[in-house]
Short mmCIF file of C-alpha atoms in Angstrom, two decimals:
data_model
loop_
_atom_site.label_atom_id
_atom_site.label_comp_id
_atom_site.label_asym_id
_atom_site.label_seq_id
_atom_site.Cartn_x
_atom_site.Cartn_y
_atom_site.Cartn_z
CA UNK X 1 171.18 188.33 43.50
CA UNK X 2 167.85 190.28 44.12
CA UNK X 3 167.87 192.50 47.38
CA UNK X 4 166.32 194.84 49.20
CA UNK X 5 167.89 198.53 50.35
CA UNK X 6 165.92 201.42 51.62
CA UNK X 7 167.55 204.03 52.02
CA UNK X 8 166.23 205.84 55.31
CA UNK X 9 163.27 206.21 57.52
CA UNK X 10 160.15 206.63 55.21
CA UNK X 11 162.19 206.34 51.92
CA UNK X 12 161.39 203.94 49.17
CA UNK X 13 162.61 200.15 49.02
CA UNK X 14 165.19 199.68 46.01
CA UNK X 15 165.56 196.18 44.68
CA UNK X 16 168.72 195.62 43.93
CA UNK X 17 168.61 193.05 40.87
CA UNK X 18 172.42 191.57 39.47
CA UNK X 19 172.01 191.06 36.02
CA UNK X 20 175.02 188.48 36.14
CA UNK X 21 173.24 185.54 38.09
CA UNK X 22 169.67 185.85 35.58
CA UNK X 23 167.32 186.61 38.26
CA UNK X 24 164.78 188.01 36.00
CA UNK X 25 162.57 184.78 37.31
CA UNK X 26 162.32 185.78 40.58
CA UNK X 27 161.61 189.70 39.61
CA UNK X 28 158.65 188.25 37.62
CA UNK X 29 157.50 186.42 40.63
CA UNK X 30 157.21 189.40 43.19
CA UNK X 31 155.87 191.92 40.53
CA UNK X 32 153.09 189.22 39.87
CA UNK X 33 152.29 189.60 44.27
CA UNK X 34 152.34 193.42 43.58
CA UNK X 35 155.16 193.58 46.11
CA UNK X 36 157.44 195.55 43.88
CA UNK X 37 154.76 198.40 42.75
CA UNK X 38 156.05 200.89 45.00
CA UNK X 39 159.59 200.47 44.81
CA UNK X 40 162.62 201.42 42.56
CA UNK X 41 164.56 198.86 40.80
CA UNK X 42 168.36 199.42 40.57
CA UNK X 43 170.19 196.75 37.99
CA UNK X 44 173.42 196.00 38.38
CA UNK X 45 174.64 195.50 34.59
CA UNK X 46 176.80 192.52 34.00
CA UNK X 47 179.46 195.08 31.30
CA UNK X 48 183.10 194.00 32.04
CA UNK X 49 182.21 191.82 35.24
CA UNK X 50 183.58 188.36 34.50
CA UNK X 51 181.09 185.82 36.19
CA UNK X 52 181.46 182.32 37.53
CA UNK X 53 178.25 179.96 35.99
CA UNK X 54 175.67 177.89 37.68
CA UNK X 55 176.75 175.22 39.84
CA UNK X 56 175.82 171.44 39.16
CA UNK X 57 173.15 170.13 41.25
CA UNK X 58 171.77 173.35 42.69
CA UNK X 59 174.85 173.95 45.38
CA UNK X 60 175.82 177.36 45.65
CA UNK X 61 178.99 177.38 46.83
CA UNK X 62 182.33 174.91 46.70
CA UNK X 63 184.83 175.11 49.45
CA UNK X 64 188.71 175.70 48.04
CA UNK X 65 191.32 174.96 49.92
CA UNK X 66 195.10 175.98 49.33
CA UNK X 67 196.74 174.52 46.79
CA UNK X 68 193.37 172.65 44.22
CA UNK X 69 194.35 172.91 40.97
CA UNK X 70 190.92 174.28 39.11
CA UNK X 71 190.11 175.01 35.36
CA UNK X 72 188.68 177.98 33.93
CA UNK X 73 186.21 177.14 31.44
CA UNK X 74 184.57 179.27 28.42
CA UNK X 75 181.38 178.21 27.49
CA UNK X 76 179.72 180.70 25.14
CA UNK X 77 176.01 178.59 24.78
CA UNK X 78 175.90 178.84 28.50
CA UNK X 79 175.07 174.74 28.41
CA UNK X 80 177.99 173.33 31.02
CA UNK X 81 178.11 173.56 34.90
CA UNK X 82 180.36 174.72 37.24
CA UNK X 83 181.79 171.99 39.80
CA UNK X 84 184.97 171.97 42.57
CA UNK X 85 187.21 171.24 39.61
CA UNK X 86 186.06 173.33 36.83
CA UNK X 87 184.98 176.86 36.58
CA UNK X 88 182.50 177.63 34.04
CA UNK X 89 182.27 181.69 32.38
CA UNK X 90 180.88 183.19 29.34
CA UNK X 91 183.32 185.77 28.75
CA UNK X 92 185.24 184.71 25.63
CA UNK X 93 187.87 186.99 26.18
CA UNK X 94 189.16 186.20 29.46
CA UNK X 95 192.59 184.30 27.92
CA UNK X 96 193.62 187.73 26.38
CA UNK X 97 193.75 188.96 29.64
CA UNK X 98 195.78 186.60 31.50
CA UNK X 99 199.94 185.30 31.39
CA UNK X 100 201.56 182.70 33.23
CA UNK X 101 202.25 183.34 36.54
CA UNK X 102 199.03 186.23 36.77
CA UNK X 103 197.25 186.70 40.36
CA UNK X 104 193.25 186.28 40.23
CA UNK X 105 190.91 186.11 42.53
CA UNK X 106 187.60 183.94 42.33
CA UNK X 107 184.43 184.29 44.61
CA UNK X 108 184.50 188.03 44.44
CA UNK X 109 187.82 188.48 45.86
CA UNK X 110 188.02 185.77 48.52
CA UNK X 111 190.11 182.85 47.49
CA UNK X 112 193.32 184.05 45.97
CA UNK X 113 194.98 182.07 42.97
CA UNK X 114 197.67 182.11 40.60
CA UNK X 115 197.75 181.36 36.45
CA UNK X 116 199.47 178.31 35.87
CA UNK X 117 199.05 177.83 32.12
CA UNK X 118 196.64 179.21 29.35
CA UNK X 119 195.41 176.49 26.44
CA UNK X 120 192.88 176.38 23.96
CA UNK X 121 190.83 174.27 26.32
CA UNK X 122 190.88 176.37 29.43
CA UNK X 123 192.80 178.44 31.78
CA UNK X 124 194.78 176.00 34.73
CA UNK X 125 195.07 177.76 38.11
CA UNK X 126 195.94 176.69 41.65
CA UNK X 127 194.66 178.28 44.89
CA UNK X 128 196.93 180.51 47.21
CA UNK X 129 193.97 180.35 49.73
CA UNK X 130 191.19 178.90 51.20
CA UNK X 131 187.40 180.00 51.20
CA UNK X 132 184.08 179.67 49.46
CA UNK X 133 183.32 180.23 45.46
CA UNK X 134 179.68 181.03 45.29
CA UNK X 135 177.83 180.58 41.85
CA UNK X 136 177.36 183.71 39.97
CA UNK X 137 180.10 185.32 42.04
CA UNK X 138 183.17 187.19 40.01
CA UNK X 139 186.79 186.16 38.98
CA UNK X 140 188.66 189.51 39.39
CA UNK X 141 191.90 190.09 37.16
CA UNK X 142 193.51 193.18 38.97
CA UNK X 143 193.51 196.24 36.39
CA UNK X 144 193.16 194.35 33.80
CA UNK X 145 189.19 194.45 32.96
CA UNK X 146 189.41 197.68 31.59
CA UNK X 147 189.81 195.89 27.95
CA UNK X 148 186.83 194.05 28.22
CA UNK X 149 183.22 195.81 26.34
CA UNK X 150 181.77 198.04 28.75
CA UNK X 151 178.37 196.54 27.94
CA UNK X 152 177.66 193.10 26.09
CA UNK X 153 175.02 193.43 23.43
CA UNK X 154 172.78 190.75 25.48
CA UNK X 155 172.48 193.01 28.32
CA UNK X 156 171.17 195.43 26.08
CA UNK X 157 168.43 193.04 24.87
CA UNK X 158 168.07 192.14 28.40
CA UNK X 159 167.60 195.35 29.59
CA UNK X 160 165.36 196.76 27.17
CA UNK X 161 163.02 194.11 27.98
CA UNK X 162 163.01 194.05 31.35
CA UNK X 163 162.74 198.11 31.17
CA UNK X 164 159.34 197.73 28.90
CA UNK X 165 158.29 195.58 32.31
CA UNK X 166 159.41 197.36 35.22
CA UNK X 167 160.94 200.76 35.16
CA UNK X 168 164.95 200.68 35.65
CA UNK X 169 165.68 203.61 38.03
CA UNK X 170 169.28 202.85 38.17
CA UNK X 171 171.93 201.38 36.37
CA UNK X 172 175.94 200.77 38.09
CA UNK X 173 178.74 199.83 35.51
CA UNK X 174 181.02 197.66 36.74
CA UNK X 175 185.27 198.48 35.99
CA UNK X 176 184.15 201.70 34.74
CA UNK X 177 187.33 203.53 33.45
CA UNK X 178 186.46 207.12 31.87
CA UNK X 179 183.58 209.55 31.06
CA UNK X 180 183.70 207.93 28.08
CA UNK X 181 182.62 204.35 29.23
CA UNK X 182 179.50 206.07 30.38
CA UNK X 183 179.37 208.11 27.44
CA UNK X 184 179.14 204.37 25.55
CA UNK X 185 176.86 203.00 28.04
CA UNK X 186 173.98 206.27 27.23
CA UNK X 187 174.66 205.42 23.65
CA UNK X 188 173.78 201.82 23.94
CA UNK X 189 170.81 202.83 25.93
CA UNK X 190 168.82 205.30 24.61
CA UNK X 191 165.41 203.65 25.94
CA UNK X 192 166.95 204.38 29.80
CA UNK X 193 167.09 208.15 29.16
CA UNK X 194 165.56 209.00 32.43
CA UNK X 195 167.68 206.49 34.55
CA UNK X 196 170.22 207.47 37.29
CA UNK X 197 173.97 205.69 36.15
CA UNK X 198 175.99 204.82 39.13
CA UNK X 199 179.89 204.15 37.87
CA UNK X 200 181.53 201.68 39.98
CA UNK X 201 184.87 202.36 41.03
CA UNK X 202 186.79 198.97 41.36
CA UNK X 203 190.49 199.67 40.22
CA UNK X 204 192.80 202.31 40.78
CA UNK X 205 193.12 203.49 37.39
CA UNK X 206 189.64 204.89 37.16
CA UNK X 207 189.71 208.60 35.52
CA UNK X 208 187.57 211.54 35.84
CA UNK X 209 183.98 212.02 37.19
CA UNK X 210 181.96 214.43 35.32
CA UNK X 211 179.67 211.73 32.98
CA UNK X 212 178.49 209.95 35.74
CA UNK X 213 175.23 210.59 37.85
CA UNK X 214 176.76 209.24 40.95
CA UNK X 215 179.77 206.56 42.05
CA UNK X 216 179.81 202.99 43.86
CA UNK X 217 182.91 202.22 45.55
CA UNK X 218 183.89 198.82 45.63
CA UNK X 219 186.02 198.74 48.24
CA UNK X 220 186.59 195.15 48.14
CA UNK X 221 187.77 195.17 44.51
CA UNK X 222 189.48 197.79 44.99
CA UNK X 223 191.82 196.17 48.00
CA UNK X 224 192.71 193.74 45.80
CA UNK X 225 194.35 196.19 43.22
CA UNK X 226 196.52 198.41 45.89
CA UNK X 227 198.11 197.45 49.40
CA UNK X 228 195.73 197.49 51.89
CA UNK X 229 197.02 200.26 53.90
CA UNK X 230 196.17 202.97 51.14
CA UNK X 231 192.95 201.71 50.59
CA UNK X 232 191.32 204.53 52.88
CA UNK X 233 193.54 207.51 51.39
CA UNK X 234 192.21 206.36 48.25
CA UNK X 235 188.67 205.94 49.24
CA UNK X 236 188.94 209.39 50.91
CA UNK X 237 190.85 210.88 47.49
CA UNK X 238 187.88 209.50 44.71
CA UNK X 239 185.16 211.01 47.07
CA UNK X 240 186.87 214.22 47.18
CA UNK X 241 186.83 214.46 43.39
CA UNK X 242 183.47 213.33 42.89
CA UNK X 243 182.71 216.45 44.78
CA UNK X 244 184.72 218.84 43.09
CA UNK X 245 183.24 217.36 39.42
CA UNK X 246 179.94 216.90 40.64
#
């Protein structure tokens, strides 16, 4: 996804550029117009985010309706499609995280679903609702992502080289857990010194606040990983910390 935010009345535009769905083409594109000179570039890193691949034929979305049985495919080399039947993702590790029986959501939280079984050819799992599964959108494992590399070594390469293009003002880490994870994340980034890290709070298991130039709260994610009725209490708890660390 590549968007636009400004942030106020006379402010600067931010592009908002998700490094899950590639869109490094399009970036290329408007910097060539000299539509981007004058405004900041925010890039959502990829890190523990567990994305859903291209779709066949250029459609961007399948409709799921309750009850489709759907695989969960790994496919390292990036080579294979997503379709209504088979869900393709990158992330090797995604088995490890899962057991028969395990609650998921696909589309970035919209269409519910539960683990039927877990082979060496892919993950079976069968919808508890209905909605739409955009391409590029993420499979969320409730507090479970924390396992997963904070940062792939591809986004670095990715980064660095988009960086050498266009400056990155700001960088959000998705499932970020501790001051540590962004501790790892500066490490693994020296070249993006001067840029502003956003953690993204998306499970309720998230620690401490003092690493971090600022915080994104995902509400959505985060509704899926408590009842609904304590999502404001905890919204209304993690801001009053990141003021007291701040």
């Amino acid at each position: 996804m590549l968007a636009w935010t400004s942030l106020g009345s006379g402010s600067a535009k931010i592009i908002t550029l998700n490094q899950a769905n590639q869109a490094w083409t399009t970036l290329r594109r408007l910097s060539s117009t000299g539509r981007i000179n004058k405004c900041k570039l925010l890039v959502d890193i990829r890190g523990r985010d567990i994305n859903i691949g291209q779709f066949e034929e250029k459609q961007p979305f399948i409709e799921a309706d309750v009850g489709e049985d759907i695989e969960i495919y790994v496919d390292v080399d990036g080579t294979s499609a997503s379709n209504s039947k088979r869900l393709v993702t990158s992330e090797v590790g995604i088995d490890r995280l899962l057991r028969k029986g395990d609650i998921i959501y696909l589309g970035d939280g919209t269409v519910k679903a539960s683990v039927l079984s877990i082979g060496e050819e892919g993950i079976m799992i069968r919808t508890k609702s209905e909605g739409r599964i955009y391409e590029y959108s993420s499979i969320i494992i409730p507090d479970k992502h924390s396992s997963l590399p904070i940062i792939q070594e591809k986004d670095v390469k990715d980064l660095e080289e988009l960086h050498k293009k266009h400056k990155v003002d700001y960088i959000s880490i998705p499932y970020w857990q501790t001051d540590d994870d962004v501790k790892e994340v500066r490490r693994l980034l020296p070249f993006l010194d001067q840029t502003v890290i956003m953690a993204k709070i998306e499970d309720k298991n998230t620690k401490v606040f003092n690493e971090a130039d600022g915080i994104i709260i995902q509400r959505r994610a985060l509704g899926l990983s408590i009842v609904s009725e304590k999502l404001f209490a905890l919204q209304n708890f993690i801001i009053e910390q990141w003021k007291l660390n701040a």
